[in-house]
Amino acid sequence: MNPVVALTVAGSDSGGGAGLQADLHTFAAFGVHGTSAVTAVTVQNTVGVTGVHEIPPPLVADQIRVVVEDMRPGAVKTGMLASAPIIEAIGAAFRRHGIGRGGSVPLVLDPVCASMHGDPLLRADALSALRGLFAAATVVTPNLDETALLVGTRDQRDAARALLALGPAYALVKGGHGDGPRSRDLLTDGTTELWLDAARIDTGNTHGSGDTLAAAITARLAGGDSLPDAVAAAKRYVTRAVATSYSVGSGHGPVGHPPASDPVAPPGPAGPGSEAGAAPAAVGAS
Ligand SMILES: Nc1ncnc2c1ncn2[C@@H]1O[C@H](COP(=O)(O)OP(=O)(O)O)[C@@H](O)[C@H]1O
Ligand SMILES: Cc1ncc(COP(=O)(O)OP(=O)(O)O)c(N)n1
């Protein structure tokens, strides 16, 4: 049986811990075939980011086009988007190919602004372009540093409200960078609230945790989960990923990517991977 397909639109982390490398590891752990549109190449290791080379915007859009036309991803994730022109090219490509709200393919938007060391991964003048992409998202998944930049607050409920005003169907506001004993993330669509709670694991090796959470949501959405079910499965997965993190290099090591305990089932005979399912995938974008 052929696997379902997911697409990540993200930057490369030469250290292999975060970015599209973490996304592809996560997709594979869920049994999902991972594809990628590279937005930027970062010069990065466990200590920090020392260089960024942006990919020309038409080339980013073309990577999306060839993947979508040929392989029909069931869900799409965005990570490091680097600059306003790249974000605008991606937004146009998403509209053209029916990705995100208003289309048939769910979109998980992780608004990456900086690495865990504070190195910028988004140009300062690109914040408004990034906010402009939110209306296309099924869910946005910022951490509290990102909510401070995007909507001016670190309070999880206030941030979720302000994010939803920008148009995504759901906001998942991560609380993971605090110092408390729990790792609590808030998922809301403005009507219902779901707190995803796990014990904080005592480790400095959490590089790639945000990417892994968002990629796991994407994998489960590609398999047809509802958004709340996908987020619950992804939270369970990222907790295991942090629990299996390891030291490599002299800085913050990466989270592990163990096989998922609830992998995505391949599509049935009429699914998106079969000839009978050759129409564009419609897997519950909300
Ligand atoms: N030490 C930890 N123990 C358990 N869960 C963690 C830990 N660090 C992060 N997480 C979880 O990993 C996910 C990603 O969190 P976070 O590190 O805040 O993202 P980002 O990498 O975008 O900053 C969240 O669900 C968070 O609660
Ligand atoms: C190329 C690239 N993309 C994203 C990140 C950030 O990864 P994330 O998992 O959100 O967070 P940290 O691991 O940096 O806390 C990155 N570093 N590089």
CSV table of C-alpha atoms in Angstrom, one decimal, residues 143-256:
chain,number,residue,atom,x,y,z
A,143,ASN,CA,5.7,29.6,21.2
A,144,LEU,CA,5.5,32.5,23.6
A,145,ASP,CA,8.5,34.3,22.1
A,146,GLU,CA,6.7,34.3,18.8
A,147,THR,CA,3.4,35.5,20.3
A,148,ALA,CA,5.2,38.4,21.9
A,149,LEU,CA,6.6,39.4,18.4
A,150,LEU,CA,3.4,38.7,16.5
A,151,VAL,CA,0.6,39.9,18.8
A,152,GLY,CA,2.4,41.6,21.6
A,153,THR,CA,1.6,39.3,24.6
A,154,ARG,CA,3.0,36.2,26.3
A,155,ASP,CA,-0.3,35.3,28.0
A,156,GLN,CA,-1.5,32.1,26.3
A,157,ARG,CA,-5.3,33.0,26.3
A,158,ASP,CA,-4.7,36.6,25.2
A,159,ALA,CA,-2.3,35.5,22.5
A,160,ALA,CA,-4.8,32.8,21.2
A,161,ARG,CA,-7.5,35.4,21.0
A,162,ALA,CA,-5.3,37.9,19.1
A,163,LEU,CA,-4.0,35.1,16.8
A,164,LEU,CA,-7.6,33.9,15.9
A,165,ALA,CA,-8.5,37.5,15.0
A,166,LEU,CA,-5.9,37.1,12.1
A,167,GLY,CA,-8.0,34.4,10.6
A,168,PRO,CA,-6.7,30.8,11.3
A,169,ALA,CA,-9.3,28.2,12.3
A,170,TYR,CA,-7.3,27.2,15.4
A,171,ALA,CA,-4.5,28.6,17.5
A,172,LEU,CA,-2.1,26.3,19.4
A,173,VAL,CA,-0.1,28.4,21.8
A,174,LYS,CA,2.8,26.5,23.3
A,175,GLY,CA,3.9,27.1,26.8
A,176,GLY,CA,7.0,24.9,26.5
A,177,HIS,CA,9.7,27.4,27.3
A,178,GLY,CA,8.6,28.2,30.8
A,179,ASP,CA,10.3,26.9,33.9
A,180,GLY,CA,7.4,25.2,35.6
A,181,PRO,CA,7.0,21.4,36.1
A,182,ARG,CA,4.4,21.0,33.3
A,183,SER,CA,4.5,21.7,29.5
A,184,ARG,CA,1.1,23.1,28.8
A,185,ASP,CA,-0.2,24.1,25.3
A,186,LEU,CA,-3.5,25.8,24.7
A,187,LEU,CA,-5.6,24.7,21.6
A,188,THR,CA,-8.6,26.8,20.8
A,189,ASP,CA,-10.9,27.8,17.9
A,190,GLY,CA,-12.4,30.7,20.0
A,191,THR,CA,-15.3,28.6,21.2
A,192,THR,CA,-13.7,25.5,22.8
A,193,GLU,CA,-10.5,25.3,24.8
A,194,LEU,CA,-8.3,22.2,25.1
A,195,TRP,CA,-5.2,22.3,27.4
A,196,LEU,CA,-2.6,19.7,26.4
A,197,ASP,CA,-0.6,18.9,29.4
A,198,ALA,CA,2.5,16.8,30.0
A,199,ALA,CA,5.3,16.6,32.6
A,200,ARG,CA,8.3,18.7,31.7
A,201,ILE,CA,11.2,16.5,31.0
A,202,ASP,CA,14.5,17.7,32.5
A,203,THR,CA,16.8,18.1,29.5
A,204,GLY,CA,18.5,20.8,27.5
A,205,ASN,CA,18.2,18.7,24.3
A,206,THR,CA,15.0,20.1,22.9
A,207,HIS,CA,16.3,21.3,19.6
A,208,GLY,CA,13.6,20.7,17.0
A,209,SER,CA,10.7,20.2,19.4
A,210,GLY,CA,8.5,22.9,17.8
A,211,ASP,CA,9.1,21.5,14.3
A,212,THR,CA,8.4,18.0,15.5
A,213,LEU,CA,5.1,18.9,17.1
A,214,ALA,CA,3.9,20.8,14.0
A,215,ALA,CA,5.1,18.1,11.6
A,216,ALA,CA,3.3,15.4,13.7
A,217,ILE,CA,0.1,17.4,13.5
A,218,THR,CA,0.6,17.6,9.7
A,219,ALA,CA,1.2,13.9,9.4
A,220,ARG,CA,-2.0,13.0,11.3
A,221,LEU,CA,-4.0,15.6,9.3
A,222,ALA,CA,-2.7,14.0,6.1
A,223,GLY,CA,-4.1,10.8,7.3
A,224,GLY,CA,-7.5,12.3,7.8
A,225,ASP,CA,-7.6,13.2,11.6
A,226,SER,CA,-9.7,16.1,12.8
A,227,LEU,CA,-7.5,19.0,14.0
A,228,PRO,CA,-8.1,18.3,17.7
A,229,ASP,CA,-7.3,14.6,17.3
A,230,ALA,CA,-4.2,15.4,15.3
A,231,VAL,CA,-2.9,17.9,17.9
A,232,ALA,CA,-3.5,15.4,20.8
A,233,ALA,CA,-1.6,12.7,18.9
A,234,ALA,CA,1.2,15.2,18.1
A,235,LYS,CA,1.5,16.2,21.7
A,236,ARG,CA,1.9,12.6,22.8
A,237,TYR,CA,4.5,12.2,20.1
A,238,VAL,CA,6.6,15.2,20.9
A,239,THR,CA,6.6,14.2,24.6
A,240,ARG,CA,8.2,10.9,23.5
A,241,ALA,CA,10.5,12.8,21.2
A,242,VAL,CA,11.8,15.0,24.1
A,243,ALA,CA,12.1,11.9,26.3
A,244,THR,CA,14.3,10.2,23.6
A,245,SER,CA,16.4,13.3,23.0
A,246,TYR,CA,20.2,12.9,23.0
A,247,SER,CA,23.5,14.8,23.2
A,248,VAL,CA,25.4,15.3,20.0
A,249,GLY,CA,27.8,18.3,19.5
A,250,SER,CA,28.6,20.7,22.3
A,251,GLY,CA,25.3,22.6,22.5
A,252,HIS,CA,21.6,21.8,22.6
A,253,GLY,CA,21.1,18.3,21.2
A,254,PRO,CA,18.0,17.3,19.1
A,255,VAL,CA,14.8,15.5,20.1
A,256,GLY,CA,14.6,11.9,19.0
